[in-house]
Amino acid sequence: MTHDRSDTARSAGAGRPAPRLASDLPATGAWLPGHPVGNRRFVQVGVDRAFGLEGGGVLREAPVAYETWGTLSATADNAVLVCHALTGDSHVTGDLGHGHPTPGWWRDLVGPGRVLDTDRFFVVCVNVLGGCQGTVGPATPDPETGRPYASRFPPVTIRDMVRTQARVADDLGVQRWKLAIGGSMGGMQVLEWAVMFPDRVAAIAPLASTLAASPWQIGWSAVGRSAIALDPGWRGGEYYDAAPGEGPARGLAIARAVAQITYRSDEVFSDRFGRDVVDPSHLYGLWDSFQVESYLDYHGEKLVRRFDANSYLVLNRAMDLHDLGRGRGGLARAVARISADVLTVAISSDTLYPPHQQSDIHDAVSAAGGSSTFAVIDSPHGHDGFLLETDAVGAAVRDQLERVENR
């Protein structure tokens, strides 16, 4: 696929570094009250009393958005929780439009007749705390002022996210998940579910995830966050009243470009782009000569239209803070709390969350006497393989569900 930019856009950006972006990009791509609701449903946290966060912050009258598919059984024993990754949202399956900026991000795995069969299972996905597609985050109006929280939004952790998901489960009448599944940041959430609420989850499937964020992962995160903070349009986080084209689009797009490179592999980039150029007449310019550069611009612009820069900062930092053993006497003591059946899946070419991290999950659970299965999917797609290799992921999950049901 070619992701060329027009001559007009290239001329307008002459002398400036990439990315090349449209001039009308919104200050935020967040879903806000008054936008079409789509399939979202909501619960409120912090109504009767403030919702305290692990880092010391509090939230009041805070919405949490989620979506469901299928029907909860009379005994409430068929519920599956899907946890999304950094720039995901609650729209796991379904079409784009009607309030949803993208089609379902795991629609080949979730739906009628799929592995997570919505004719059989009651599937739930919650937009994470700090997100920007319906759950309270930096773009959400603060009930005390009516203005976006912006830079005043407190830090959140993966554990805080899981506590809001537990509130959703309570509201739905789900006392125990048959399965909690997610990749990357989603995998961090399902691991925390198994430690925080061991009696409320029968099985977990953390895909391409880790027991604790590594220095390598934190380093890449820091570069992406710095790109946003150094964008003059970020304005210290106070950009929500900016006119189109004057928000932190460039910083967010660069953060996305950095992440996109780490999500894929050298093999995929080489096979897809090689050294193909956009326009040979611009070969010796400093910017936008190669197809891969245009591809990164394209994905950066797509993210800007559906995400929020401050949310990216908050959620990215929550991933850095992920450490299953923090405050629990170390990883071994934390993992010993896990009673759920565990399936951990690695992608062979994943350099961001390399297979040894998923092997570490398996080894830790096994050492604690738990039930664990470790699978490696041979794929060139890097970290994004957990989203793209749905046949292989689905086969492993199907086996796990059969194993759990036969226990």
Short mmCIF file of C-alpha atoms in Angstrom, two decimals:
data_model
loop_
_atom_site.label_atom_id
_atom_site.label_comp_id
_atom_site.label_asym_id
_atom_site.label_seq_id
_atom_site.Cartn_x
_atom_site.Cartn_y
_atom_site.Cartn_z
CA MET A 1 0.00 0.00 0.00
CA THR A 2 1.26 3.47 -0.85
CA HIS A 3 0.85 6.24 1.72
CA ASP A 4 1.99 9.21 -0.36
CA ARG A 5 1.46 12.83 0.65
CA SER A 6 0.35 15.48 -1.77
CA ASP A 7 2.75 18.01 -3.25
CA THR A 8 0.85 20.68 -1.36
CA ALA A 9 1.39 18.96 1.97
CA ARG A 10 5.05 18.36 1.16
CA SER A 11 5.62 21.98 0.19
CA ALA A 12 3.81 23.23 3.26
CA GLY A 13 6.10 21.12 5.41
CA ALA A 14 9.34 22.09 3.66
CA GLY A 15 12.12 22.69 6.12
CA ARG A 16 10.31 20.92 8.95
CA PRO A 17 10.94 17.39 10.16
CA ALA A 18 8.44 14.59 9.62
CA PRO A 19 5.70 13.65 10.26
CA ARG A 20 3.69 15.14 7.40
CA LEU A 21 0.18 15.55 8.74
CA ALA A 22 -3.08 17.08 7.61
CA SER A 23 -3.53 20.68 8.73
CA ASP A 24 -7.01 20.16 10.21
CA LEU A 25 -6.28 17.50 12.81
CA PRO A 26 -8.30 17.91 16.04
CA ALA A 27 -6.64 18.85 19.31
CA THR A 28 -7.94 15.56 20.66
CA GLY A 29 -9.52 12.46 19.17
CA ALA A 30 -11.20 11.60 22.47
CA TRP A 31 -14.83 10.56 22.74
CA LEU A 32 -16.65 13.24 24.72
CA PRO A 33 -20.13 13.63 26.22
CA GLY A 34 -22.52 14.59 23.45
CA HIS A 35 -20.81 12.39 20.86
CA PRO A 36 -22.74 9.36 19.55
CA VAL A 37 -22.74 6.68 22.23
CA GLY A 38 -22.67 3.71 19.88
CA ASN A 39 -22.56 0.40 21.75
CA ARG A 40 -21.07 1.88 24.91
CA ARG A 41 -22.63 1.43 28.30
CA PHE A 42 -21.51 3.24 31.43
CA VAL A 43 -21.12 2.85 35.15
CA GLN A 44 -20.09 5.66 37.48
CA VAL A 45 -17.37 5.30 40.10
CA GLY A 46 -16.70 7.73 42.91
CA VAL A 47 -20.35 8.68 43.40
CA ASP A 48 -21.04 7.75 47.02
CA ARG A 49 -17.42 8.24 47.97
CA ALA A 50 -14.29 9.23 46.12
CA PHE A 51 -12.53 6.55 44.11
CA GLY A 52 -9.01 6.42 45.52
CA LEU A 53 -6.10 5.60 43.23
CA GLU A 54 -2.96 3.65 44.04
CA GLY A 55 -0.79 6.74 43.53
CA GLY A 56 -2.82 8.83 45.98
CA GLY A 57 -5.15 10.67 43.59
CA VAL A 58 -8.94 10.56 43.80
CA LEU A 59 -11.75 10.70 41.24
CA ARG A 60 -15.37 11.63 41.77
CA GLU A 61 -18.41 11.00 39.57
CA ALA A 62 -16.21 9.29 37.02
CA PRO A 63 -17.70 7.42 34.04
CA VAL A 64 -16.38 4.01 33.00
CA ALA A 65 -17.37 2.91 29.49
CA TYR A 66 -17.73 -0.69 28.40
CA GLU A 67 -19.34 -2.85 25.74
CA THR A 68 -20.89 -6.31 25.88
CA TRP A 69 -21.77 -9.00 23.37
CA GLY A 70 -23.86 -12.10 23.92
CA THR A 71 -26.06 -12.94 26.89
CA LEU A 72 -25.08 -13.64 30.48
CA SER A 73 -26.28 -17.09 31.48
CA ALA A 74 -28.73 -17.61 34.32
CA THR A 75 -25.86 -18.83 36.51
CA ALA A 76 -23.53 -16.06 35.29
CA ASP A 77 -20.85 -18.64 34.45
CA ASN A 78 -20.15 -17.76 30.80
CA ALA A 79 -18.59 -14.29 31.12
CA VAL A 80 -15.31 -13.48 29.36
CA LEU A 81 -13.36 -10.28 29.97
CA VAL A 82 -11.27 -8.92 27.10
CA CYS A 83 -8.69 -6.32 28.13
CA HIS A 84 -7.35 -3.91 25.53
CA ALA A 85 -3.84 -2.65 24.85
CA LEU A 86 -2.40 0.88 24.99
CA THR A 87 -4.29 2.56 22.14
CA GLY A 88 -7.22 0.15 22.06
CA ASP A 89 -10.70 0.71 23.43
CA SER A 90 -13.83 -1.21 24.36
CA HIS A 91 -14.86 -1.81 20.72
CA VAL A 92 -13.50 -5.34 20.36
CA THR A 93 -15.87 -6.38 17.61
CA GLY A 94 -18.36 -4.63 15.36
CA ASP A 95 -18.36 -1.99 12.66
CA LEU A 96 -16.91 1.49 12.71
CA GLY A 97 -19.24 4.47 12.89
CA HIS A 98 -22.09 5.42 15.23
CA GLY A 99 -19.58 6.69 17.77
CA HIS A 100 -16.85 4.12 17.14
CA PRO A 101 -13.87 5.54 15.22
CA THR A 102 -12.54 2.14 14.16
CA PRO A 103 -13.96 -1.33 13.47
CA GLY A 104 -13.57 -3.92 16.19
CA TRP A 105 -9.88 -4.53 16.83
CA TRP A 106 -10.25 -8.30 17.54
CA ARG A 107 -13.29 -9.06 15.40
CA ASP A 108 -11.67 -12.23 13.98
CA LEU A 109 -11.51 -13.68 17.50
CA VAL A 110 -14.74 -12.37 19.04
CA GLY A 111 -18.19 -12.82 17.51
CA PRO A 112 -20.75 -15.45 16.49
CA GLY A 113 -18.98 -18.67 15.61
CA ARG A 114 -15.55 -17.29 16.57
CA VAL A 115 -13.34 -18.72 19.29
CA LEU A 116 -14.91 -16.31 21.76
CA ASP A 117 -18.34 -17.16 20.44
CA THR A 118 -20.84 -14.48 21.41
CA ASP A 119 -23.66 -17.00 20.90
CA ARG A 120 -22.08 -18.95 23.76
CA PHE A 121 -20.14 -16.47 25.87
CA PHE A 122 -20.99 -13.12 27.40
CA VAL A 123 -18.02 -11.01 26.31
CA VAL A 124 -17.17 -7.73 28.04
CA CYS A 125 -14.52 -5.12 27.30
CA VAL A 126 -13.96 -2.02 29.41
CA ASN A 127 -12.24 1.14 28.19
CA VAL A 128 -9.40 1.51 30.68
CA LEU A 129 -9.19 4.16 33.37
CA GLY A 130 -7.29 7.12 31.92
CA GLY A 131 -8.42 6.24 28.41
CA CYS A 132 -10.21 8.45 25.94
CA GLN A 133 -13.11 6.50 24.49
CA GLY A 134 -15.72 6.99 27.19
CA THR A 135 -13.96 6.18 30.46
CA VAL A 136 -12.75 9.07 32.58
CA GLY A 137 -9.39 10.41 31.42
CA PRO A 138 -7.57 13.70 30.91
CA ALA A 139 -10.02 14.85 28.20
CA THR A 140 -13.06 14.22 30.42
CA PRO A 141 -14.77 17.25 32.00
CA ASP A 142 -13.94 17.52 35.69
CA PRO A 143 -17.34 17.58 37.48
CA GLU A 144 -16.07 20.32 39.79
CA THR A 145 -15.09 22.74 37.00
CA GLY A 146 -16.79 21.52 33.83
CA ARG A 147 -13.44 21.77 32.02
CA PRO A 148 -11.22 18.87 30.95
CA TYR A 149 -9.00 17.46 33.67
CA ALA A 150 -6.03 17.96 31.29
CA SER A 151 -2.77 18.14 33.25
CA ARG A 152 -4.66 17.75 36.54
CA PHE A 153 -5.66 14.17 35.80
CA PRO A 154 -3.97 11.95 38.41
CA PRO A 155 -1.57 9.10 37.59
CA VAL A 156 -3.19 5.68 37.32
CA THR A 157 -1.84 2.14 37.48
CA ILE A 158 -2.85 -1.18 36.00
CA ARG A 159 -4.27 -2.07 39.41
CA ASP A 160 -6.51 1.00 39.30
CA MET A 161 -7.78 -0.13 35.89
CA VAL A 162 -8.63 -3.57 37.24
CA ARG A 163 -10.56 -2.09 40.16
CA THR A 164 -12.80 -0.16 37.75
CA GLN A 165 -13.33 -3.36 35.75
CA ALA A 166 -14.38 -5.08 38.97
CA ARG A 167 -16.99 -2.35 39.44
CA VAL A 168 -18.31 -3.10 35.95
CA ALA A 169 -18.41 -6.82 36.76
CA ASP A 170 -20.38 -6.09 39.94
CA ASP A 171 -22.85 -3.95 38.00
CA LEU A 172 -23.34 -6.73 35.43
CA GLY A 173 -23.74 -9.43 38.06
CA VAL A 174 -20.53 -11.24 37.11
CA GLN A 175 -18.91 -12.74 40.19
CA ARG A 176 -16.36 -14.82 38.31
CA TRP A 177 -14.93 -14.58 34.81
CA LYS A 178 -14.61 -17.81 32.88
CA LEU A 179 -11.62 -16.21 31.14
CA ALA A 180 -9.79 -12.88 31.23
CA ILE A 181 -7.69 -12.35 28.11
CA GLY A 182 -5.60 -9.55 26.67
CA GLY A 183 -2.32 -8.73 24.97
CA SER A 184 0.46 -6.31 25.92
CA MET A 185 -1.10 -3.82 28.37
CA GLY A 186 -4.19 -6.03 28.28
CA GLY A 187 -2.05 -8.92 29.48
CA MET A 188 -0.86 -6.80 32.39
CA GLN A 189 -4.48 -6.31 33.39
CA VAL A 190 -5.37 -10.01 33.29
CA LEU A 191 -2.30 -10.86 35.39
CA GLU A 192 -3.41 -8.29 37.96
CA TRP A 193 -6.92 -9.75 37.93
CA ALA A 194 -5.50 -13.14 38.88
CA VAL A 195 -3.49 -11.66 41.76
CA MET A 196 -5.95 -9.05 43.03
CA PHE A 197 -9.12 -11.15 42.70
CA PRO A 198 -8.02 -14.79 42.55
CA ASP A 199 -11.52 -16.07 43.35
CA ARG A 200 -13.09 -14.05 40.54
CA VAL A 201 -11.31 -15.48 37.50
CA ALA A 202 -11.15 -19.15 36.42
CA ALA A 203 -8.58 -18.69 33.64
CA ILE A 204 -6.34 -15.99 32.27
CA ALA A 205 -4.54 -15.59 28.96
CA PRO A 206 -1.85 -12.88 29.02
CA LEU A 207 -0.53 -12.59 25.47
CA ALA A 208 2.79 -10.96 24.55
CA SER A 209 2.98 -9.49 28.04
CA THR A 210 5.21 -9.50 31.10
CA LEU A 211 5.36 -9.83 34.88
CA ALA A 212 7.01 -6.41 35.11
CA ALA A 213 7.94 -3.73 32.58
CA SER A 214 11.58 -4.04 31.53
CA PRO A 215 14.14 -1.20 31.22
CA TRP A 216 14.00 -1.71 27.43
CA GLN A 217 10.24 -1.16 27.38
CA ILE A 218 10.45 1.81 29.74
CA GLY A 219 13.16 3.36 27.58
CA TRP A 220 11.04 3.21 24.42
CA SER A 221 8.08 4.59 26.36
CA ALA A 222 10.15 7.52 27.60
CA VAL A 223 11.12 8.46 24.04
CA GLY A 224 7.49 8.45 22.90
CA ARG A 225 6.32 10.52 25.85
CA SER A 226 9.13 13.00 25.31
CA ALA A 227 8.02 13.49 21.71
CA ILE A 228 4.59 14.57 22.96
CA ALA A 229 5.93 16.80 25.73
CA LEU A 230 8.32 18.58 23.34
CA ASP A 231 5.54 19.41 20.87
CA PRO A 232 4.74 23.14 21.39
CA GLY A 233 1.10 22.24 20.75
CA TRP A 234 1.00 20.13 23.90
CA ARG A 235 1.07 23.29 26.06
CA GLY A 236 1.87 21.40 29.25
CA GLY A 237 -1.25 19.30 28.71
CA GLU A 238 -3.61 22.30 28.42
CA TYR A 239 -4.46 22.07 24.71
CA TYR A 240 -8.14 21.14 24.59
CA ASP A 241 -9.30 24.54 23.41
CA ALA A 242 -6.75 24.60 20.57
CA ALA A 243 -8.02 25.16 17.04
CA PRO A 244 -7.75 22.31 14.50
CA GLY A 245 -4.12 21.84 13.54
CA GLU A 246 -2.79 23.57 16.66
CA GLY A 247 -2.88 20.68 19.14
CA PRO A 248 -0.11 18.17 19.93
CA ALA A 249 -0.68 16.14 16.75
CA ARG A 250 2.96 16.05 15.70
CA GLY A 251 4.19 14.83 19.06
CA LEU A 252 1.54 12.14 19.28
CA ALA A 253 2.23 11.05 15.70
CA ILE A 254 5.96 10.73 16.43
CA ALA A 255 5.18 8.72 19.58
CA ARG A 256 3.04 6.46 17.44
CA ALA A 257 5.81 6.12 14.84
CA VAL A 258 8.30 5.07 17.52
CA ALA A 259 5.82 2.52 18.85
CA GLN A 260 4.90 1.25 15.38
CA ILE A 261 8.54 0.42 14.69
CA THR A 262 8.83 -1.54 17.94
CA TYR A 263 5.52 -3.35 17.29
CA ARG A 264 6.69 -4.89 14.00
CA SER A 265 9.87 -6.63 12.85
CA ASP A 266 12.69 -5.87 10.45
CA GLU A 267 11.45 -8.73 8.27
CA VAL A 268 7.99 -7.20 7.91
CA PHE A 269 9.33 -3.72 7.15
CA SER A 270 11.81 -5.10 4.61
CA ASP A 271 9.22 -7.26 2.85
CA ARG A 272 6.62 -4.52 2.74
CA PHE A 273 8.73 -1.47 1.88
CA GLY A 274 12.27 -2.41 0.99
CA ARG A 275 13.96 0.82 -0.08
CA ASP A 276 11.02 2.03 -2.15
CA VAL A 277 10.74 5.80 -2.41
CA VAL A 278 7.67 8.00 -2.55
CA ASP A 279 9.01 10.34 -5.23
CA PRO A 280 12.47 9.88 -6.79
CA SER A 281 12.69 13.62 -7.41
CA HIS A 282 12.75 14.18 -3.64
CA LEU A 283 15.28 11.45 -2.91
CA TYR A 284 17.93 13.82 -1.57
CA GLY A 285 15.67 15.80 0.72
CA LEU A 286 15.95 15.30 4.45
CA TRP A 287 12.38 14.11 4.92
CA ASP A 288 9.69 11.94 3.37
CA SER A 289 11.76 10.18 0.74
CA PHE A 290 11.00 6.55 1.58
CA GLN A 291 7.72 4.67 1.64
CA VAL A 292 8.32 3.55 5.20
CA GLU A 293 8.39 7.20 6.30
CA SER A 294 5.05 7.84 4.62
CA TYR A 295 3.64 4.71 6.25
CA LEU A 296 4.62 5.96 9.71
CA ASP A 297 3.07 9.37 8.99
CA TYR A 298 -0.13 7.65 7.89
CA HIS A 299 -0.44 5.65 11.10
CA GLY A 300 0.45 8.68 13.20
CA GLU A 301 -2.33 10.70 11.62
CA LYS A 302 -4.82 7.86 12.10
CA LEU A 303 -4.04 7.72 15.82
CA VAL A 304 -4.34 11.49 16.25
CA ARG A 305 -7.88 11.36 14.88
CA ARG A 306 -9.04 8.78 17.44
CA PHE A 307 -6.84 9.21 20.50
CA ASP A 308 -5.73 11.79 23.03
CA ALA A 309 -2.14 12.84 23.71
CA ASN A 310 -2.61 13.18 27.47
CA SER A 311 -4.24 9.75 27.64
CA TYR A 312 -1.26 8.34 25.78
CA LEU A 313 1.03 9.79 28.45
CA VAL A 314 -1.07 8.49 31.35
CA LEU A 315 -1.53 4.96 29.98
CA ASN A 316 2.04 4.65 28.75
CA ARG A 317 3.27 5.53 32.22
CA ALA A 318 0.90 3.01 33.77
CA MET A 319 2.59 0.35 31.66
CA ASP A 320 6.00 1.44 32.95
CA LEU A 321 4.73 1.12 36.52
CA HIS A 322 3.52 -2.43 35.96
CA ASP A 323 5.27 -4.77 38.38
CA LEU A 324 3.27 -7.69 39.69
CA GLY A 325 5.53 -7.99 42.73
CA ARG A 326 5.43 -4.32 43.80
CA GLY A 327 4.29 -4.04 47.43
CA ARG A 328 3.61 -7.78 47.61
CA GLY A 329 6.93 -9.09 48.81
CA GLY A 330 8.26 -9.82 45.33
CA LEU A 331 7.12 -11.63 42.20
CA ALA A 332 7.17 -15.13 43.67
CA ARG A 333 4.78 -14.21 46.49
CA ALA A 334 2.50 -12.32 44.09
CA VAL A 335 2.34 -15.19 41.59
CA ALA A 336 1.61 -17.64 44.41
CA ARG A 337 -1.79 -15.92 44.73
CA ILE A 338 -2.79 -17.02 41.22
CA SER A 339 -5.26 -19.90 41.24
CA ALA A 340 -6.53 -19.43 37.67
CA ASP A 341 -5.48 -21.64 34.80
CA VAL A 342 -2.85 -19.68 32.86
CA LEU A 343 -2.15 -19.61 29.14
CA THR A 344 0.72 -17.37 28.17
CA VAL A 345 1.46 -16.81 24.49
CA ALA A 346 4.62 -15.41 22.92
CA ILE A 347 5.28 -14.16 19.38
CA SER A 348 8.57 -15.51 18.05
CA SER A 349 9.67 -12.22 16.45
CA ASP A 350 8.54 -9.92 19.27
CA THR A 351 11.49 -7.75 20.29
CA LEU A 352 9.49 -5.39 22.50
CA TYR A 353 8.01 -8.16 24.68
CA PRO A 354 10.39 -11.00 23.81
CA PRO A 355 9.33 -14.64 24.32
CA HIS A 356 11.48 -15.08 27.41
CA GLN A 357 9.13 -12.72 29.27
CA GLN A 358 6.16 -14.99 28.59
CA SER A 359 8.30 -18.00 29.46
CA ASP A 360 9.04 -16.26 32.76
CA ILE A 361 5.29 -16.02 33.45
CA HIS A 362 4.88 -19.73 32.77
CA ASP A 363 7.89 -20.68 34.88
CA ALA A 364 6.77 -18.51 37.81
CA VAL A 365 3.25 -19.95 37.83
CA SER A 366 4.56 -23.50 37.49
CA ALA A 367 7.08 -22.96 40.29
CA ALA A 368 4.23 -21.82 42.54
CA GLY A 369 2.35 -25.04 41.81
CA GLY A 370 -0.14 -23.43 39.45
CA SER A 371 -1.57 -24.64 36.16
CA SER A 372 0.17 -23.03 33.19
CA THR A 373 0.60 -23.59 29.47
CA PHE A 374 3.16 -21.74 27.34
CA ALA A 375 2.80 -21.38 23.57
CA VAL A 376 5.04 -19.66 21.03
CA ILE A 377 3.49 -18.50 17.77
CA ASP A 378 5.95 -18.50 14.89
CA SER A 379 5.23 -15.22 13.16
CA PRO A 380 7.17 -12.41 11.46
CA HIS A 381 4.73 -9.76 12.73
CA GLY A 382 6.54 -8.87 15.95
CA HIS A 383 4.60 -7.62 18.96
CA ASP A 384 1.49 -6.98 16.83
CA GLY A 385 1.31 -10.72 16.21
CA PHE A 386 -1.10 -11.13 19.12
CA LEU A 387 -3.57 -9.00 17.14
CA LEU A 388 -2.81 -10.35 13.67
CA GLU A 389 -2.26 -14.09 14.20
CA THR A 390 -5.85 -14.75 15.21
CA ASP A 391 -5.94 -18.34 13.93
CA ALA A 392 -2.97 -19.38 16.06
CA VAL A 393 -4.07 -17.33 19.07
CA GLY A 394 -7.57 -18.71 18.69
CA ALA A 395 -6.36 -22.31 18.61
CA ALA A 396 -4.45 -21.84 21.88
CA VAL A 397 -7.41 -20.13 23.55
CA ARG A 398 -9.82 -22.81 22.35
CA ASP A 399 -7.62 -25.48 23.93
CA GLN A 400 -7.50 -23.52 27.18
CA LEU A 401 -11.28 -23.13 27.34
CA GLU A 402 -11.73 -26.86 26.77
CA ARG A 403 -9.14 -27.61 29.45
CA VAL A 404 -10.88 -25.34 31.98
CA GLU A 405 -14.32 -26.75 31.26
CA ASN A 406 -13.04 -30.31 31.72
CA ARG A 407 -11.38 -29.62 35.09
#
